[in-house]
């Protein structure tokens, strides 16, 4: 791309010289950071893409980081607490099928990203207001609105990625985006409990108001992500004007009838995703209390070990992505990941061994489960199945914990 752009500029400059003295001079080359065709500028865009999803992933696991506080201040049991994750999942049962279509055919990637970022911000604000006004139903509604934007924003993030980067670059780009998402979750797990204690000291007591104010402060990260969406939209429009290119589009219209054309291996991939993620993310949602009650960890220590999956994922996602690309054998990687995760859960459930061992094993195997469809849009469709399962697992996990 860069060679073609330089060649085009050279041809334009030569043409202008032949046209005569009155022809306009060739435009001066842009600095590397300002030239959309240069690597330096694309690195800036990549940083904005990464921070675009930071706020959403930070706030997604706010309930997990504040599980004890939410159950105490809002006077809810574990089943009702897990509804905060279930309500997030419900809109994505549908939107994961149509999010790509809305971005590609209706809003465009720029407006789509801004709109879904706004949903994330509004949802977090409503979620926090539910705490301030001591209305758990309002917190549930806020999570529902948050869910409308959350997963679709990830689709928009990937749309920007394939528009600005090509070929083998995408492996690293997707890995870096995932790393930033995991950093957001890690910061949330280790920050929100501390922030709640500071608000409690400042306001004089614990309670719904303290909870709501803490969640509202956490929502600042969503505003930062919205700012990234606005800056990305400007830079993308500017690049379209300078490079004379159209907005990146998938070129494919999503139809529900496409489901009948899915092959058996693809359906098996969906089943693997559904079953595997159920063993990881619902456990993280309830893990803080689990480590406190079974192993006697303090609240801070429980948050630390509960976030280790995200801590390890942040630096290791690009590494394992590169490793899987180099070695191939995706099925072997997935098989090893599933077996190791099973062993780690058995260690947590049936032994009193140091839980750090099992959690580190689980964190590493999350990176090894790298079996994905070749087409990104198929992967997006598959998220709909994962969302259905996430909702069921949220209910089921809450019921089991309440029973115990």
C-alpha atoms as one frame of an Amber mdcrd trajectory, in Angstrom:
protein
   0.000   0.000   0.000   2.780   2.408   0.940   4.705   1.692  -2.277   1.585
   2.313  -4.363   0.891   5.601  -2.570   4.471   6.797  -3.129   4.276   5.773
  -6.774   1.001   7.633  -7.160   2.506  10.782  -5.625   5.510  10.514  -7.948
   3.239  10.199 -10.995   1.153  13.155  -9.874   4.295  15.234  -9.357   5.617
  14.309 -12.803   2.289  15.093 -14.444   2.183  18.507 -12.799   5.681  19.346
 -14.084   4.695  18.478 -17.651   1.542  20.560 -17.554   3.498  23.814 -17.468
   4.439  26.614 -15.184   0.861  27.456 -14.146   0.172  23.949 -12.866  -0.141
  23.678  -9.077   2.880  22.322  -7.257   2.795  18.801  -5.902   1.538  18.647
  -2.313   4.210  18.490   0.342   4.525  15.056   1.978   2.792  14.740   5.335
   4.712  13.952   8.523   4.731  10.238   9.335   2.321  10.637  12.274  -0.170
  12.494  10.075   0.071  10.379   6.913  -2.620   7.616   6.885  -0.445   5.546
   4.572   2.519   5.460   6.972   3.115   2.938   9.758   3.490   5.570  12.480
  -0.006   6.913  11.854  -1.492   3.423  11.785   0.136   2.673  15.155  -1.687
   5.705  16.585  -4.931   4.344  15.136  -4.167   0.920  16.633  -3.740   2.460
  20.092  -7.110   4.159  19.743  -8.682   0.848  18.653  -7.271  -0.872  21.725
  -8.537   1.797  24.131 -11.897   1.795  22.344 -12.803  -1.440  24.122 -11.054
  -0.696  27.422 -14.010   1.007  29.094 -16.501  -1.678  28.113 -14.368  -4.527
  29.432 -13.509  -2.569  32.589 -17.172  -2.017  33.443 -18.408  -5.429  32.258
 -16.894  -7.130  35.321 -17.809  -4.390  37.816 -20.321  -6.783  39.431 -17.651
  -9.463  39.899 -15.258  -6.999  41.521 -18.005  -5.714  43.850 -19.950  -8.929
  44.389 -19.857  -8.788  48.190 -20.763  -5.098  48.272 -23.620  -5.439  45.783
 -25.198  -8.413  47.567 -24.907  -6.654  50.929 -25.939  -3.130  49.943 -28.751
  -4.129  47.566 -29.877  -7.056  49.782 -29.924  -9.640  46.999 -28.916 -13.299
  46.914 -26.498 -14.894  44.462 -29.247 -15.788  41.981 -30.404 -12.176  41.678
 -26.816 -10.970  41.599 -26.079 -13.150  38.564 -29.022 -11.539  36.762 -26.692
  -8.585  36.244 -24.760 -10.813  33.833 -27.876 -12.448  32.409 -29.412  -9.100
  31.449 -26.175  -8.157  29.709 -26.366 -11.353  27.665 -29.992 -11.153  26.584
 -29.705  -8.362  23.960 -26.639 -10.050  22.486 -28.614 -13.203  21.750 -30.113
 -11.150  18.915 -27.644  -8.333  18.302 -24.690 -10.618  17.648 -26.519 -11.780
  14.540 -27.331  -8.255  13.355 -24.530  -6.104  14.783 -22.317  -6.678  11.754
 -25.209  -5.904   9.408 -26.016  -2.647  11.234 -22.388  -1.526  11.093 -21.874
  -2.598   7.487 -25.166  -1.581   5.881 -27.004   0.891   8.142 -24.765   3.046
  10.357 -21.339   2.535   8.822 -18.389   1.715  11.030 -17.854   5.282  12.203
 -21.396   6.075  13.342 -21.918   2.476  14.456 -18.927   2.683  16.779 -20.083
   6.012  18.226 -23.673   4.799  18.726 -22.666   1.573  20.455 -20.154   3.477
  22.614 -23.000   5.751  23.696 -25.086   2.721  24.673 -22.196   1.486  26.818
 -21.858   4.884  28.542 -25.605   5.284  29.106 -25.930   1.739  30.394 -23.153
   2.235  32.944 -24.693   5.497  34.144 -28.116   3.864  34.593 -26.439   0.941
  36.378 -24.785   3.371  38.805 -28.010   5.328  39.324 -29.696   2.089  40.320
 -27.251   1.864  43.189 -27.633   5.510  44.186 -31.454   5.226  44.267 -31.379
   1.747  45.854 -33.300   0.260  42.916 -31.981  -3.104  41.826 -34.397  -3.244
  38.883 -32.785  -0.048  37.580 -29.363  -1.689  37.871 -30.688  -4.623  35.825
 -32.045  -2.241  33.184 -28.691  -0.464  33.055 -26.917  -3.760  32.396 -29.417
  -4.493  29.622 -28.645  -1.155  27.928 -24.938  -1.737  28.504 -25.249  -5.121
  26.793 -26.830  -3.549  23.704 -23.598  -1.693  23.056 -21.012  -4.022  24.578
 -20.635  -6.901  22.125 -21.597  -4.838  19.073 -18.825  -2.400  19.968 -16.397
  -5.324  19.768 -17.703  -6.031  16.251 -17.133  -2.371  15.323 -13.626  -2.581
  16.766 -12.856  -5.536  14.492 -14.330  -3.684  11.517 -11.856  -0.856  12.071
  -9.063  -3.408  12.374  -9.716  -5.038   8.993 -10.081  -1.598   7.426  -6.681
  -0.330   8.584  -4.635  -3.549   8.661  -4.311  -6.424   6.230  -2.990  -9.960
   6.010  -0.663 -11.196   8.727  -0.838  -7.826  10.501  -4.316  -8.769  11.698
  -3.065 -11.606  13.905  -1.036  -9.175  15.986  -3.759  -6.509  15.911  -6.454
  -8.848  17.212  -4.032 -10.117  19.860  -3.256  -6.585  21.049  -6.939  -5.691
  21.172  -7.614  -8.762  23.295  -4.685  -7.882  25.547  -6.066  -4.406  26.171
  -9.478  -5.909  26.940  -7.882  -8.197  29.527  -5.969  -5.266  31.013  -9.277
  -3.459  31.451 -10.759  -6.456  33.272  -7.636  -6.820  35.435  -7.618  -3.170
  36.473 -11.315  -3.441  37.338 -10.832  -6.539  39.500  -8.058  -4.935  41.523
  -9.293  -1.325  41.628 -13.046  -1.277  42.252 -12.924  -2.847  45.717 -10.285
  -0.335  46.792 -12.312   2.507  45.262 -15.423   1.384  47.145 -13.538   1.461
  50.451 -12.327   4.996  49.693 -15.872   6.132  48.887 -17.101   4.459  52.062
 -14.553   6.414  54.102 -15.409   9.630  52.289 -19.207   9.295  52.605 -19.069
   7.941  56.135 -20.822   4.614  55.634 -21.389   1.726  53.253 -24.655   1.398
  51.382 -26.379   1.827  48.019 -25.204   5.426  47.631 -21.568   4.457  48.143
 -22.022   1.623  45.660 -23.629   3.896  43.072 -20.955   6.585  43.378 -18.230
   3.947  42.986 -19.866   2.603  39.821 -20.311   6.124  38.467 -16.608   6.854
  38.899 -15.798   3.575  37.148 -17.964   4.753  34.256 -15.357   7.416  33.441
 -13.512   4.702  31.509 -16.533   4.379  29.206 -16.360   8.102  28.470 -12.694
   7.712  27.556 -13.671   4.931  25.152 -16.341   7.169  23.615 -13.690   9.853
  23.070 -11.559   7.246  21.292 -14.549   6.405  19.081 -14.936  10.068  18.112
 -11.230  10.505  17.351 -11.197   7.262  15.350 -14.156   8.463  13.294 -12.331
  11.702  12.457  -9.074   9.942  11.538 -10.893   7.356   9.443 -12.825  10.015
   7.538  -9.616  11.956   7.011  -7.845   8.832   5.707 -10.725   8.161   3.337
 -10.383  11.665   1.944  -6.582  11.608   1.616  -6.223   8.065   0.271  -9.437
   8.193  -1.781 -10.743   4.940  -0.355 -14.211   3.847   0.669 -15.156   2.769
   4.157 -14.060  -0.793   4.859 -17.046  -3.099   4.361 -17.394  -6.807   4.727
 -19.278  -7.019   1.462 -21.600  -9.660   2.887 -25.218  -9.300   3.958 -26.067
 -11.340   7.034 -29.125 -13.560   6.605 -30.529 -15.985   9.132 -31.011 -18.471
   6.312 -27.208 -18.758   6.113 -27.401 -21.006   9.185 -28.497 -23.930   7.019
 -25.204 -23.699   5.106 -23.004 -24.017   8.192 -20.868 -27.149   8.099 -20.682
 -29.699  10.904 -17.120 -28.667  11.901 -18.336 -25.085  12.249 -21.198 -26.147
  14.524 -18.717 -28.139  16.597 -16.617 -24.980  16.957 -19.677 -23.161  18.279
 -20.331 -25.945  20.776 -16.710 -25.847  21.941 -16.906 -22.075  22.466 -20.164
 -22.353  24.379 -19.030 -25.179  26.661 -15.546 -23.795  27.241 -16.513 -20.230
  28.116 -19.127 -21.492  30.567 -16.292 -23.022  32.573 -14.359 -19.748  32.696
 -16.346 -16.508  32.784 -19.282 -17.436  35.065 -16.708 -18.807  37.494 -14.861
 -15.473  37.449 -18.175 -13.733  38.115 -18.577 -15.730  41.337 -14.925 -16.446
  42.079 -14.259 -13.725  44.643 -16.728 -15.127  47.162 -15.589 -18.687  46.364
 -11.969 -17.933  47.259 -13.022 -16.017  50.366 -15.269 -18.732  51.732 -13.363
 -21.892  50.786  -9.756 -20.782  51.145 -10.170 -17.976  53.684  -8.634 -15.288
  51.469  -9.075 -11.631  52.284 -11.194  -9.553  49.928  -8.095  -8.032  48.311
  -6.341 -11.400  47.924  -9.496 -12.961  46.472  -9.743 -10.169  43.899  -6.103
 -10.684  42.963  -6.390 -14.418  42.350  -9.749 -14.011  40.612  -8.145 -11.634
  38.129  -5.130 -13.817  37.352  -6.831 -15.143  34.202  -6.947 -11.601  32.870
  -3.471 -10.714  34.157  -1.882 -13.580  32.232  -4.119 -13.101  29.191  -2.979
  -9.513  28.667   0.650 -10.253  27.697   0.179 -13.841  26.527  -2.678 -13.432
  24.022  -0.420 -12.146  21.199   2.241 -14.710  22.105  -0.105 -17.677  21.947
  -1.762 -16.281  18.822   1.632 -16.213  17.121   2.462 -19.681  18.464  -0.757
 -21.197  17.149  -0.216 -19.516  13.773   3.331 -20.866  13.530   2.651 -24.425
  14.673  -0.861 -24.965  13.355  -2.506 -28.002  14.975  -5.396 -25.893  16.265
  -7.384 -28.950  17.310  -4.493 -30.228  19.446  -4.197 -26.848  21.150  -7.914
 -26.818  21.907  -7.871 -30.392  23.218  -4.977 -29.578  25.567  -6.740 -26.417
  26.735 -10.000 -28.222  27.507  -8.303 -31.062  29.401  -6.093 -28.703  31.431
  -9.068 -26.482  32.315 -10.979 -29.560  33.488  -8.049 -30.565  35.707  -7.769
 -27.051  37.143 -11.465 -26.973  38.068 -11.215 -30.389  39.697  -8.292 -29.113
  41.762 -10.324 -26.108  42.894 -13.406 -28.174  43.680 -11.981 -31.270  45.364
  -8.654 -30.254  46.916  -7.313 -27.620  49.275  -4.148 -27.137  47.252  -2.955
 -23.603  46.718  -5.574 -22.220  44.259  -2.943 -20.091  42.502  -1.714 -23.261
  40.763  -5.126 -24.104  39.312  -5.888 -20.521  38.327  -2.575 -20.065  36.512
  -3.237 -23.336  34.643  -6.687 -22.087  33.680  -5.286 -18.707  32.586  -2.687
 -20.309  30.319  -5.171 -22.703  28.736  -7.533 -19.831  27.952  -4.852 -18.618
  25.559  -4.404 -22.050  24.016  -8.033 -22.488  23.034  -7.352 -20.951  19.637
  -9.739 -22.801  17.349 -11.629 -20.151  15.401 -13.503 -19.999  12.101 -11.471
 -18.536   9.313 -13.995 -15.822   8.565 -14.424 -13.138  11.180 -18.092 -12.629
  10.417 -18.797 -16.282  11.101 -17.101 -15.817  14.467 -19.412 -12.890  15.171
 -22.449 -15.035  14.378 -21.118 -17.665  16.741 -21.114 -15.130  19.557 -24.897
 -15.283  19.501 -24.729 -18.909  20.615 -22.224 -18.002  23.332 -24.580 -15.276
  24.553 -27.459 -17.733  24.837 -25.241 -19.985  26.881 -23.893 -17.121  28.985
 -27.442 -16.260  29.987 -28.217 -19.845  30.949 -24.953 -20.202  32.846 -25.591
 -16.947  34.709 -28.915 -18.290  35.975 -27.560 -21.774  36.655 -24.445 -20.637
  38.486 -26.456 -18.298  40.666 -28.977 -21.000  41.544 -26.218 -23.451  42.523
 -24.364 -20.927  44.677 -27.601 -19.898  46.384 -28.381 -23.552  47.078 -25.009
 -24.080  48.732
